[in-house]
mmCIF file of N, CA and C in Angstrom:
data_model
loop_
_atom_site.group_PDB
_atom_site.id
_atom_site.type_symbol
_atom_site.label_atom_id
_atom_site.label_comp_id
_atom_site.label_asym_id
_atom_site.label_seq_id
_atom_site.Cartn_x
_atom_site.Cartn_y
_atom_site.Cartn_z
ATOM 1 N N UNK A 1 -7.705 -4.605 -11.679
ATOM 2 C CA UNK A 1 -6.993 -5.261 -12.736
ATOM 3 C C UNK A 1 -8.022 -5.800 -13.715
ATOM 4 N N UNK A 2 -7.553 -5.888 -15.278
ATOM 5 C CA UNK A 2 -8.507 -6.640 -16.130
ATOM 6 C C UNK A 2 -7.912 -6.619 -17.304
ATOM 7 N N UNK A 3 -7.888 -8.161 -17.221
ATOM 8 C CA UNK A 3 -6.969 -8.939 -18.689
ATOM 9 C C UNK A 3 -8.208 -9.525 -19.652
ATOM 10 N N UNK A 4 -7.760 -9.704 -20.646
ATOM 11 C CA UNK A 4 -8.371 -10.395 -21.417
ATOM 12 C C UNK A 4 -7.293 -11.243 -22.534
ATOM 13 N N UNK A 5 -7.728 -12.105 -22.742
ATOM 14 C CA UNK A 5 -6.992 -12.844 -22.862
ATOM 15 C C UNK A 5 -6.998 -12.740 -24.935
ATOM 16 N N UNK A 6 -5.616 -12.860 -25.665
ATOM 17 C CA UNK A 6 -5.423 -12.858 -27.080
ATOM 18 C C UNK A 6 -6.616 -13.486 -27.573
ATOM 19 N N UNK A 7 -7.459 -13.206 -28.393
ATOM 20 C CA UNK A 7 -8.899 -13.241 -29.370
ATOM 21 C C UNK A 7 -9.773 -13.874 -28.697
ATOM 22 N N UNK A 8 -9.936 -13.639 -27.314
ATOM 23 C CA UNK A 8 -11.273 -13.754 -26.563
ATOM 24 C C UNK A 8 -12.110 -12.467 -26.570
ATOM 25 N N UNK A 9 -13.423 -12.997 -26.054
ATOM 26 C CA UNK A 9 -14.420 -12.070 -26.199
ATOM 27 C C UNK A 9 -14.647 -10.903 -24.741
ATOM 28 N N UNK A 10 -14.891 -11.959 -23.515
ATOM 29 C CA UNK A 10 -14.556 -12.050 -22.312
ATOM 30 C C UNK A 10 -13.621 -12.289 -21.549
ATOM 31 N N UNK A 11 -13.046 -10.523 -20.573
ATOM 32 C CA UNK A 11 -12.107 -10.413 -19.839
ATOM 33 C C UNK A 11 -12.017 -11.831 -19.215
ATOM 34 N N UNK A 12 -11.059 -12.472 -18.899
ATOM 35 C CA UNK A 12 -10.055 -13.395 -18.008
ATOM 36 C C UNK A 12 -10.723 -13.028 -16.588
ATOM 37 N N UNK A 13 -10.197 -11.733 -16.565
ATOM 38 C CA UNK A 13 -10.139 -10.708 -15.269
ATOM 39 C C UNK A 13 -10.729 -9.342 -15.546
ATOM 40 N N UNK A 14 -12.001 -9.350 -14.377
ATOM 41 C CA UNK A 14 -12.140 -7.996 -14.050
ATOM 42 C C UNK A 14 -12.774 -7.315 -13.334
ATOM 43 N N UNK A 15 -12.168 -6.134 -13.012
ATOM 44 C CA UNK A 15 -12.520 -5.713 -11.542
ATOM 45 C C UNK A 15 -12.009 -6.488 -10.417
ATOM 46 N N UNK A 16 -10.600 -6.516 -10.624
ATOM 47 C CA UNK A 16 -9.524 -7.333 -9.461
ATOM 48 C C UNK A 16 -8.917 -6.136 -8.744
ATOM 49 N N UNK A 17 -8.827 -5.540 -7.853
ATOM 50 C CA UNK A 17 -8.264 -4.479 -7.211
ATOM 51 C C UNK A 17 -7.323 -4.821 -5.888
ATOM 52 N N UNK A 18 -6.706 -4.941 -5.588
ATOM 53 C CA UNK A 18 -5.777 -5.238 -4.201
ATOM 54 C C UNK A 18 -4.296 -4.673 -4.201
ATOM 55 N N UNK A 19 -4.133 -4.601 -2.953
ATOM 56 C CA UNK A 19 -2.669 -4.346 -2.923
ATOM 57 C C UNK A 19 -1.860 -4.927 -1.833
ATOM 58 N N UNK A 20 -0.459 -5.328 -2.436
ATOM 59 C CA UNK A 20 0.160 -5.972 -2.104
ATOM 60 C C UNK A 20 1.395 -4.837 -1.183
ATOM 61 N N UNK A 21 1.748 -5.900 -0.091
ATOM 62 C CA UNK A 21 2.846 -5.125 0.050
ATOM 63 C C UNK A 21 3.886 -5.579 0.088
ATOM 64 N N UNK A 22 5.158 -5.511 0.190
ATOM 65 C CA UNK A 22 6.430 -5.911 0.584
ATOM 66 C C UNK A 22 6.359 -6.690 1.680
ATOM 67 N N UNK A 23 6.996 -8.045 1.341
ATOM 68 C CA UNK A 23 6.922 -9.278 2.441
ATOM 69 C C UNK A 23 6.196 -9.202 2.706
ATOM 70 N N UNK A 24 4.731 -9.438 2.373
ATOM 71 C CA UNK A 24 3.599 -10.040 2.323
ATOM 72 C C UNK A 24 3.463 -11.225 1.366
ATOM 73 N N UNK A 25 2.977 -12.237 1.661
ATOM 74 C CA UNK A 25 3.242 -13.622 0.957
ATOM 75 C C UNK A 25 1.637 -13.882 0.501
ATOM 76 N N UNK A 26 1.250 -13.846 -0.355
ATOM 77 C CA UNK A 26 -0.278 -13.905 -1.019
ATOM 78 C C UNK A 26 -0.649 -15.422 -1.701
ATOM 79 N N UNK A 27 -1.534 -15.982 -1.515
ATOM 80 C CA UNK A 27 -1.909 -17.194 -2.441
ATOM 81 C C UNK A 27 -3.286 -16.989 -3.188
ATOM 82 N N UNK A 28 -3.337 -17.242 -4.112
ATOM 83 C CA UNK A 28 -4.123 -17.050 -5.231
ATOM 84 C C UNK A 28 -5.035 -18.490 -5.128
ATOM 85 N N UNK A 29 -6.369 -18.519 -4.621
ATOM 86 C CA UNK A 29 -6.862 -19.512 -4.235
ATOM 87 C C UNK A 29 -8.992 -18.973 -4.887
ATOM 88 N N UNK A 30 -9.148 -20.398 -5.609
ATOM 89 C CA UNK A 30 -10.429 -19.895 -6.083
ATOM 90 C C UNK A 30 -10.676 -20.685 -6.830
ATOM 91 N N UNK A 31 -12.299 -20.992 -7.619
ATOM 92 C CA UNK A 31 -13.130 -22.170 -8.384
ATOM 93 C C UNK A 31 -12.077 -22.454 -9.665
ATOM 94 N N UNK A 32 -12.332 -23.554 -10.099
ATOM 95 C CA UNK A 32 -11.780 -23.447 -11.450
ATOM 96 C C UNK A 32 -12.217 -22.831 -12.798
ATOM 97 N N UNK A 33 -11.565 -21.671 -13.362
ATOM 98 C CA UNK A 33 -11.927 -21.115 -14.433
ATOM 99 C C UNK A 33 -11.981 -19.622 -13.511
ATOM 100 N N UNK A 34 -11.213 -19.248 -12.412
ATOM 101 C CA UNK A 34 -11.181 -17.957 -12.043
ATOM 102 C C UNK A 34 -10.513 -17.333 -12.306
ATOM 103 N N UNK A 35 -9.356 -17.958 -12.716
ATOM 104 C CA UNK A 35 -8.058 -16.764 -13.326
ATOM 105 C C UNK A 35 -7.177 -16.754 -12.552
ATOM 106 N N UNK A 36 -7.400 -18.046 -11.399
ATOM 107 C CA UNK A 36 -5.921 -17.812 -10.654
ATOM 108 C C UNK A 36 -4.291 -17.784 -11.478
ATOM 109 N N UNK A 37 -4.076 -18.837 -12.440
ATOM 110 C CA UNK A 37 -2.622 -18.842 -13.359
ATOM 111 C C UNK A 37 -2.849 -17.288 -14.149
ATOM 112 N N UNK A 38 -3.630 -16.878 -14.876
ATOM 113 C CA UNK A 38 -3.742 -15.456 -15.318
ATOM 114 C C UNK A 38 -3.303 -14.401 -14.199
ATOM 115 N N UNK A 39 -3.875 -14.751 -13.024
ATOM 116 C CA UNK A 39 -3.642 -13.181 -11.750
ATOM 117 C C UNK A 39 -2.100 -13.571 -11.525
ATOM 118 N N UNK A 40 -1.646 -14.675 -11.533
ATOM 119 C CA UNK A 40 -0.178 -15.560 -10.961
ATOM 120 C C UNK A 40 0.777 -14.963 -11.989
ATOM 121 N N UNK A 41 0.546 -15.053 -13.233
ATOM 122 C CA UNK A 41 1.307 -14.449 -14.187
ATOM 123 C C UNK A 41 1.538 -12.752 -13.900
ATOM 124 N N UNK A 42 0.076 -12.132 -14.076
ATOM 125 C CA UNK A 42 -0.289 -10.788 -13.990
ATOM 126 C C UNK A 42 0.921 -10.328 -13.082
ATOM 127 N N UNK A 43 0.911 -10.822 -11.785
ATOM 128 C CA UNK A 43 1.465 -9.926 -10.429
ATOM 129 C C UNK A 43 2.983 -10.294 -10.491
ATOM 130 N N UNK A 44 3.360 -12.002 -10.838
ATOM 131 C CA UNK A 44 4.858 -12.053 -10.899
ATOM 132 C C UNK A 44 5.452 -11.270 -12.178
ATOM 133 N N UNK A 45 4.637 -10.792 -13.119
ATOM 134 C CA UNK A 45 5.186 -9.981 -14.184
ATOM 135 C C UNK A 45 5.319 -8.784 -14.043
ATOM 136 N N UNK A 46 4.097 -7.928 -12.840
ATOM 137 C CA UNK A 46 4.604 -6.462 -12.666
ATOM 138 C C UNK A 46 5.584 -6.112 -11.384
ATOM 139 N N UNK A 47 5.663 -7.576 -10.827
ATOM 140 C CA UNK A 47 6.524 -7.635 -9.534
ATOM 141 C C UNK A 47 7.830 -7.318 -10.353
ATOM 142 N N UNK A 48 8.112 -8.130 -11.125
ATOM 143 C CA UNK A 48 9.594 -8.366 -11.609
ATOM 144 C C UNK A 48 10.142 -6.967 -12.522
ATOM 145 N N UNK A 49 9.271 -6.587 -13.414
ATOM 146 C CA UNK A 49 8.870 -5.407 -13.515
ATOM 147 C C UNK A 49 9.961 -4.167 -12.613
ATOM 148 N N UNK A 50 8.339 -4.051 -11.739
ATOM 149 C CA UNK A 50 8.873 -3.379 -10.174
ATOM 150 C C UNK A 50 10.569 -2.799 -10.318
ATOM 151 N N UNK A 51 10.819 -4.969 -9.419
ATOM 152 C CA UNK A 51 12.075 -4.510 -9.081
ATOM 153 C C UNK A 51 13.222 -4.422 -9.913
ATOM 154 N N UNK A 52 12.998 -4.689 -11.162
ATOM 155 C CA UNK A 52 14.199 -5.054 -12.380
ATOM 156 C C UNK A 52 14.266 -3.040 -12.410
ATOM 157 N N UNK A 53 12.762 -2.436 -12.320
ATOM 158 C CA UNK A 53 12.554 -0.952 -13.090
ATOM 159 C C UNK A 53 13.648 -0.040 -12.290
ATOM 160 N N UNK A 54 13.530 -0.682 -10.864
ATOM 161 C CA UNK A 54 14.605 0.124 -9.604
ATOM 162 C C UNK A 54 15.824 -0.035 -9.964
ATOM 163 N N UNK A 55 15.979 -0.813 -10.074
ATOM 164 C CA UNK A 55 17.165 -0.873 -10.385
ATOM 165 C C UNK A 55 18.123 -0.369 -12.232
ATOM 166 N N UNK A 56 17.532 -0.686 -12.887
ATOM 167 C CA UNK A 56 17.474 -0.111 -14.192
ATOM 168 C C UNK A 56 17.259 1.777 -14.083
ATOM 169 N N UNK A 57 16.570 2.337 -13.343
ATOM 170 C CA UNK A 57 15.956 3.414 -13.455
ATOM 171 C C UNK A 57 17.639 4.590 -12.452
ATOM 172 N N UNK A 58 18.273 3.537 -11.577
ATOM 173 C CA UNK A 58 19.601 4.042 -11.442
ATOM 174 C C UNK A 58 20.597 3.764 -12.699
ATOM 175 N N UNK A 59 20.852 3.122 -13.129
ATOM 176 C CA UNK A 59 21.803 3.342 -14.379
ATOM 177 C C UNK A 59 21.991 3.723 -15.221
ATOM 178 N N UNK A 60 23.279 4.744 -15.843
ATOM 179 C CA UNK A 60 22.994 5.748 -16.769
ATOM 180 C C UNK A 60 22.102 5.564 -18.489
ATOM 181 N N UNK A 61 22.487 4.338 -18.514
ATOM 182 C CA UNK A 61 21.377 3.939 -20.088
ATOM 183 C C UNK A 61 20.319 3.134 -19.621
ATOM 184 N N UNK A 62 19.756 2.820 -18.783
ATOM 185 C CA UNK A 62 19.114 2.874 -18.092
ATOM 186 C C UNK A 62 18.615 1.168 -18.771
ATOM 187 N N UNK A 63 17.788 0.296 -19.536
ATOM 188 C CA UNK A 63 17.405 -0.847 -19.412
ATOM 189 C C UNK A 63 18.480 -1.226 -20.646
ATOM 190 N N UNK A 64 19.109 0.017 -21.359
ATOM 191 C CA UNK A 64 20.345 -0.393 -22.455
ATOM 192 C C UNK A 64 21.757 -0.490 -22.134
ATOM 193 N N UNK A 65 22.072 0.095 -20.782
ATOM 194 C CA UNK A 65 23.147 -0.192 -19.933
ATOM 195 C C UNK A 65 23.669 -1.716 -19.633
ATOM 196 N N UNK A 66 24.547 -1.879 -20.567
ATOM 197 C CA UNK A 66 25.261 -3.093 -20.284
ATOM 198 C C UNK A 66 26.014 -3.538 -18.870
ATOM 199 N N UNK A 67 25.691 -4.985 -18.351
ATOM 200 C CA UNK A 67 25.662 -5.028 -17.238
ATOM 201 C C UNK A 67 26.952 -5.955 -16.634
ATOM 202 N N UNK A 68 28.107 -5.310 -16.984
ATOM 203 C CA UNK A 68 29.389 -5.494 -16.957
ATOM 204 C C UNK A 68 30.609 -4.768 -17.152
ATOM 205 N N UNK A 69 31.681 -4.505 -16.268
ATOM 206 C CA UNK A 69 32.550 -3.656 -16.733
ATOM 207 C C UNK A 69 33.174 -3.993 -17.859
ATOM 208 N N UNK A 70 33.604 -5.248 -18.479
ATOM 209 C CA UNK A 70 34.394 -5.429 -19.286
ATOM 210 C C UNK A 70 33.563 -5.050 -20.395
ATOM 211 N N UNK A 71 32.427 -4.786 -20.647
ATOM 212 C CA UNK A 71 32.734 -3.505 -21.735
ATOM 213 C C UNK A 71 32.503 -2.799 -21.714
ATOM 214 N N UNK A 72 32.675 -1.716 -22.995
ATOM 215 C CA UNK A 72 32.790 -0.423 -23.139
ATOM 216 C C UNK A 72 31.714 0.105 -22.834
ATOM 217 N N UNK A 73 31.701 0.978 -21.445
ATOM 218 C CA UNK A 73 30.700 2.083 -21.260
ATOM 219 C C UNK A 73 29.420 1.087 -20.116
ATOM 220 N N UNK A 74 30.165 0.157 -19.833
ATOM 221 C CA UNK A 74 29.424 -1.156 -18.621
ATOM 222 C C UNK A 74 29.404 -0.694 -17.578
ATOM 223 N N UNK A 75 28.714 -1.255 -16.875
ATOM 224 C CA UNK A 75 28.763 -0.811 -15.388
ATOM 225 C C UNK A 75 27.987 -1.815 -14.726
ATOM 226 N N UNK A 76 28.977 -2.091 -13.375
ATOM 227 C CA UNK A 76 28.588 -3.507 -12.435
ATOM 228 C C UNK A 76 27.322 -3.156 -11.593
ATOM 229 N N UNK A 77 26.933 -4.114 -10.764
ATOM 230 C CA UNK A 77 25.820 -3.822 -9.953
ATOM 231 C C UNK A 77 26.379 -4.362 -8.578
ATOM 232 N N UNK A 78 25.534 -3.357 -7.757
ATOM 233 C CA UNK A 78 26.311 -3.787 -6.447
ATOM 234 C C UNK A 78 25.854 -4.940 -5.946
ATOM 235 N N UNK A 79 25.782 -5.610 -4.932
ATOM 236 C CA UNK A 79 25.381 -7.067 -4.867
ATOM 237 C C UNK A 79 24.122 -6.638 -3.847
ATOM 238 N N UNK A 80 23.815 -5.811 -3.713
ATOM 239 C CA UNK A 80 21.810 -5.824 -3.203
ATOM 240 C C UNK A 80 21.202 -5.614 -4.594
ATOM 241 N N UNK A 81 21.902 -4.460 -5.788
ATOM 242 C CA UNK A 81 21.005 -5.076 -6.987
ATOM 243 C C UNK A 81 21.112 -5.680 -7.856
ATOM 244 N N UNK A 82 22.220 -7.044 -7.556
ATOM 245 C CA UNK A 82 22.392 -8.023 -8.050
ATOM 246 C C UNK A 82 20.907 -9.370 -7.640
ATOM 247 N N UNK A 83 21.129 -9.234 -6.563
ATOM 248 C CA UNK A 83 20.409 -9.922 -5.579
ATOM 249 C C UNK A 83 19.122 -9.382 -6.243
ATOM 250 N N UNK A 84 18.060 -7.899 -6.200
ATOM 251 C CA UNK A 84 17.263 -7.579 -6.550
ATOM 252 C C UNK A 84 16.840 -8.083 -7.932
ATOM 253 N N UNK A 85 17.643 -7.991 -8.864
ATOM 254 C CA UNK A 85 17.278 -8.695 -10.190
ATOM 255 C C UNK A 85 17.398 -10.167 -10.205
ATOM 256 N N UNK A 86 18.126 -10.671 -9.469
ATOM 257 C CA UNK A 86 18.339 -12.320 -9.351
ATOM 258 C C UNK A 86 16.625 -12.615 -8.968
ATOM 259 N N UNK A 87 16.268 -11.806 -7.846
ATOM 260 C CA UNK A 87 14.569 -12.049 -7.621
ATOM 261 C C UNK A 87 13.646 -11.763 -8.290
ATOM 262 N N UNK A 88 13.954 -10.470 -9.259
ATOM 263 C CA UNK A 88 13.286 -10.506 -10.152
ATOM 264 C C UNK A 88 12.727 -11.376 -11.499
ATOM 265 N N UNK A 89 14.042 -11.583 -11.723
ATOM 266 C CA UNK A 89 14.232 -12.988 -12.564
ATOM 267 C C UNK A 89 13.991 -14.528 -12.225
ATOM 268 N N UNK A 90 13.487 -14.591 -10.630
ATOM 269 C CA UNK A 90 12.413 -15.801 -10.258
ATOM 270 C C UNK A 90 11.435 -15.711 -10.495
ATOM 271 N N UNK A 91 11.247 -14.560 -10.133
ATOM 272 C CA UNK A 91 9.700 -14.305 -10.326
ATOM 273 C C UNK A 91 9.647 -14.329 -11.334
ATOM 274 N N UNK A 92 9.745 -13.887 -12.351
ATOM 275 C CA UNK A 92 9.044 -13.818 -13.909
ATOM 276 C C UNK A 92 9.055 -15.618 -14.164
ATOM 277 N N UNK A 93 10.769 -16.139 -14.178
ATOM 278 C CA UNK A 93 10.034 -17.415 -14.901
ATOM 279 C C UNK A 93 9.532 -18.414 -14.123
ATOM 280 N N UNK A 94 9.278 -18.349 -12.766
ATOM 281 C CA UNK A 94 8.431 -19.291 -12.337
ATOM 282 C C UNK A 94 7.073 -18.941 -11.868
ATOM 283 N N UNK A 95 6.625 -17.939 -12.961
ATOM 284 C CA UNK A 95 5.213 -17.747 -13.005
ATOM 285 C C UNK A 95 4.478 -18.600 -13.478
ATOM 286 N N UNK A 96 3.531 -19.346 -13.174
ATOM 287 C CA UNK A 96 2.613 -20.440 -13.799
ATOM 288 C C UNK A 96 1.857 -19.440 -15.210
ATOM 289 N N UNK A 97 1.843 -19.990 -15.909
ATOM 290 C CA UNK A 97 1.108 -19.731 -17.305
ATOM 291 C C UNK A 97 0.476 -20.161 -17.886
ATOM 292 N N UNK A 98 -0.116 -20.220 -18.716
ATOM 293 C CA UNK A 98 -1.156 -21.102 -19.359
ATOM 294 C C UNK A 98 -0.676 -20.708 -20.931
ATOM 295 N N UNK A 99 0.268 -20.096 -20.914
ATOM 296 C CA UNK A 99 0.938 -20.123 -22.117
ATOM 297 C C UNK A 99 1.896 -20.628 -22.705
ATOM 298 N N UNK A 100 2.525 -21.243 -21.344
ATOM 299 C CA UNK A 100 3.663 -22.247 -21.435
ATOM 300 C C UNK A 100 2.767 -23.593 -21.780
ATOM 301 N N UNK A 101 4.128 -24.546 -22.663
ATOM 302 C CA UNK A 101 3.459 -25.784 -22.653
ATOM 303 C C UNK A 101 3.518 -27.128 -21.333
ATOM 304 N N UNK A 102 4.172 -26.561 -20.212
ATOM 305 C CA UNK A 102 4.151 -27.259 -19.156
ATOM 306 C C UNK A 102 3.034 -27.873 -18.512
ATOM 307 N N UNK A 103 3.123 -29.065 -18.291
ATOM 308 C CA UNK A 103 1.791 -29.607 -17.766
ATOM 309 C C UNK A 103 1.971 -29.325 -16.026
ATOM 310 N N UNK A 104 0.613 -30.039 -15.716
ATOM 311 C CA UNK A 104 0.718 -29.645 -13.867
ATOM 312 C C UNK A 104 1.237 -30.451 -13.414
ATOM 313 N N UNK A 105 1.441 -31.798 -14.220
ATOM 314 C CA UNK A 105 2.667 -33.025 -13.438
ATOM 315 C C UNK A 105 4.142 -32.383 -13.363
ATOM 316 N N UNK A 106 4.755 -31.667 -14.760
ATOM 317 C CA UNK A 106 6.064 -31.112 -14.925
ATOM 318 C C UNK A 106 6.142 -30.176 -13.892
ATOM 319 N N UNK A 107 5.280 -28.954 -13.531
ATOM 320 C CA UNK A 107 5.201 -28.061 -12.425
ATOM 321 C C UNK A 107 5.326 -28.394 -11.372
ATOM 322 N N UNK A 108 4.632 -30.094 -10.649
ATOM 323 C CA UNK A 108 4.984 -30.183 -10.074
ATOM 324 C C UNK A 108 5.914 -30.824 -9.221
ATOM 325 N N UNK A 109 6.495 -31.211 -10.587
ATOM 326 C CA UNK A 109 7.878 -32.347 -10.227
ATOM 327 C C UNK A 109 9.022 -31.522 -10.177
ATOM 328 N N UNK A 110 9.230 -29.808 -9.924
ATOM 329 C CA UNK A 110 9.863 -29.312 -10.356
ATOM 330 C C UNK A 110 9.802 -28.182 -8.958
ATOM 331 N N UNK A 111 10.403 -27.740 -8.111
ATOM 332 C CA UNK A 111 10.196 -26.820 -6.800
ATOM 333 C C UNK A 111 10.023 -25.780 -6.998
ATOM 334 N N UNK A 112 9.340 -24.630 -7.233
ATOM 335 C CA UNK A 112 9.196 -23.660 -7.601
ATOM 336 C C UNK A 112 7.731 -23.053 -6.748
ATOM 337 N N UNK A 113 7.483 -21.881 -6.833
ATOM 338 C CA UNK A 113 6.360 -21.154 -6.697
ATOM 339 C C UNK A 113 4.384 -21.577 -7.305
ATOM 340 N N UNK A 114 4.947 -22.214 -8.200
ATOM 341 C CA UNK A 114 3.287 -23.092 -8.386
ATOM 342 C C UNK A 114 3.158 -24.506 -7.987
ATOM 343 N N UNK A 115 4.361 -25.034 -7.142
ATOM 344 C CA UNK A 115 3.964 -26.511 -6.200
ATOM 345 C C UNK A 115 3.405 -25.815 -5.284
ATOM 346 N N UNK A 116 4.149 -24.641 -4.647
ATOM 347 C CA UNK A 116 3.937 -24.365 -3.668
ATOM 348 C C UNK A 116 2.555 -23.756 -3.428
ATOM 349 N N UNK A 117 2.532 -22.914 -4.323
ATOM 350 C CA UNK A 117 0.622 -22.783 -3.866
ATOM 351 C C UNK A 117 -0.125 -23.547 -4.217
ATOM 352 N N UNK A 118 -0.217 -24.128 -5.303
ATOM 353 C CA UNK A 118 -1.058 -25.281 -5.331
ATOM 354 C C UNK A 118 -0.785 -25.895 -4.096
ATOM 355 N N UNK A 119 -0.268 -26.291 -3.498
ATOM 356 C CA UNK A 119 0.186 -27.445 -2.049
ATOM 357 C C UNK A 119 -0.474 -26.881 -0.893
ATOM 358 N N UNK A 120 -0.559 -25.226 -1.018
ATOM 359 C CA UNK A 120 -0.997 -24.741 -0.345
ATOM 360 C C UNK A 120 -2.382 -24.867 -0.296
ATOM 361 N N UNK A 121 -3.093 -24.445 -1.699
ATOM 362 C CA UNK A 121 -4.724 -24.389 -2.000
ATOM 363 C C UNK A 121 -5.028 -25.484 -1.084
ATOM 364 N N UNK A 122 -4.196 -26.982 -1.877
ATOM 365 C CA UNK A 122 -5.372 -28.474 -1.303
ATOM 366 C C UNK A 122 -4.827 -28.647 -0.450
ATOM 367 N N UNK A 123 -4.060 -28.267 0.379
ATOM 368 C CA UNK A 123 -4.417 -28.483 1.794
ATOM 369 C C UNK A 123 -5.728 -28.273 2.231
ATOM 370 N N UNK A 124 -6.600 -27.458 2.154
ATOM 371 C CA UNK A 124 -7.575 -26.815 2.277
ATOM 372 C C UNK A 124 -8.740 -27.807 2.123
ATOM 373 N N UNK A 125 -8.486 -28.991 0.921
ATOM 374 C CA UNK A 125 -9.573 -29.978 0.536
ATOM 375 C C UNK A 125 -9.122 -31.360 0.912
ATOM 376 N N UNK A 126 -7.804 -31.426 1.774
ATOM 377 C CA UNK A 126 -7.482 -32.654 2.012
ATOM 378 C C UNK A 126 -8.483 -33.394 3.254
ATOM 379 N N UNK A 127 -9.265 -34.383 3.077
ATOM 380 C CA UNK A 127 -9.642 -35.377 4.091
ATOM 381 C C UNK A 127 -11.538 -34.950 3.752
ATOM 382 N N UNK A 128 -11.561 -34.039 2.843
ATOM 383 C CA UNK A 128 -12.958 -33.603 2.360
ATOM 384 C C UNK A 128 -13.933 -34.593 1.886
ATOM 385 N N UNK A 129 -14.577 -35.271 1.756
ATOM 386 C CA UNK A 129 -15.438 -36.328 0.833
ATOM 387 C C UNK A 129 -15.685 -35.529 -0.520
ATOM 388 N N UNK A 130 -15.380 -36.289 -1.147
ATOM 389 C CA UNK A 130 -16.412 -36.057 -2.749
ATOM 390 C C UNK A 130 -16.920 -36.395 -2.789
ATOM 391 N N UNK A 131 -18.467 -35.427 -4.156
ATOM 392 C CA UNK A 131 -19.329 -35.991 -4.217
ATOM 393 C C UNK A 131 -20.733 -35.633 -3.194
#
């Protein structure tokens, strides 16, 4: 993987390679200024991606297919790819960003996927001395 970030000079990210699999649960853990919220964005955006594409890629207009019978030329979704896009659509907006204007107090007053790894990381530094 390798981002670079709108009118920077130097990739964000690069030379990130891994793979993920299905129900595998990953935490993004590393110095500050590594690109963890950049890789956090990166993966919940091609995740959602992913599974929104499966499902889209069965329907006859495929991401222009209106997603309702009541109108003309609609068509429902069955409730596994209801469910599939409902997850998809976590994932995207509770991707941490650095493009949002949310601070890390709002993130974390709020239950989502970046308390949770963050909560996860400092566990890791809890009872540590500084300094």
């Amino acid at each position: 993987m390798r981002f670079r970030c709108p009118g920077q000079v130097e990739a964000a990210l690069d030379g990130v390679d891994l793979t993920l699999r299905r129900g595998e649960i990953v935490a993004l853990v590393g110095e500050n200024g590594s690109g963890k919220p950049t890789s956090g964005e990166l993966l919940a955006d091609a995740a959602a991606r992913s599974v929104a594409a499966e499902v889209a890629a069965d329907l006859p207009a495929g991401w222009e297919t209106l997603l309702s019978r009541h109108f003309q030329n609609g068509r429902d979704l069955s409730g596994g790819q209801w469910q599939r896009v409902g997850v998809a659509r976590g994932l995207y907006r509770d991707a941490p960003s650095s493009s949002r204007t949310s601070t890390h107090d709002e993130l974390m007053a709020r239950p989502g996927l970046y308390a949770e790894l963050f909560g996860l990381q400092a566990r890791a530094y809890v009872g540590v001395p500084m300094g």
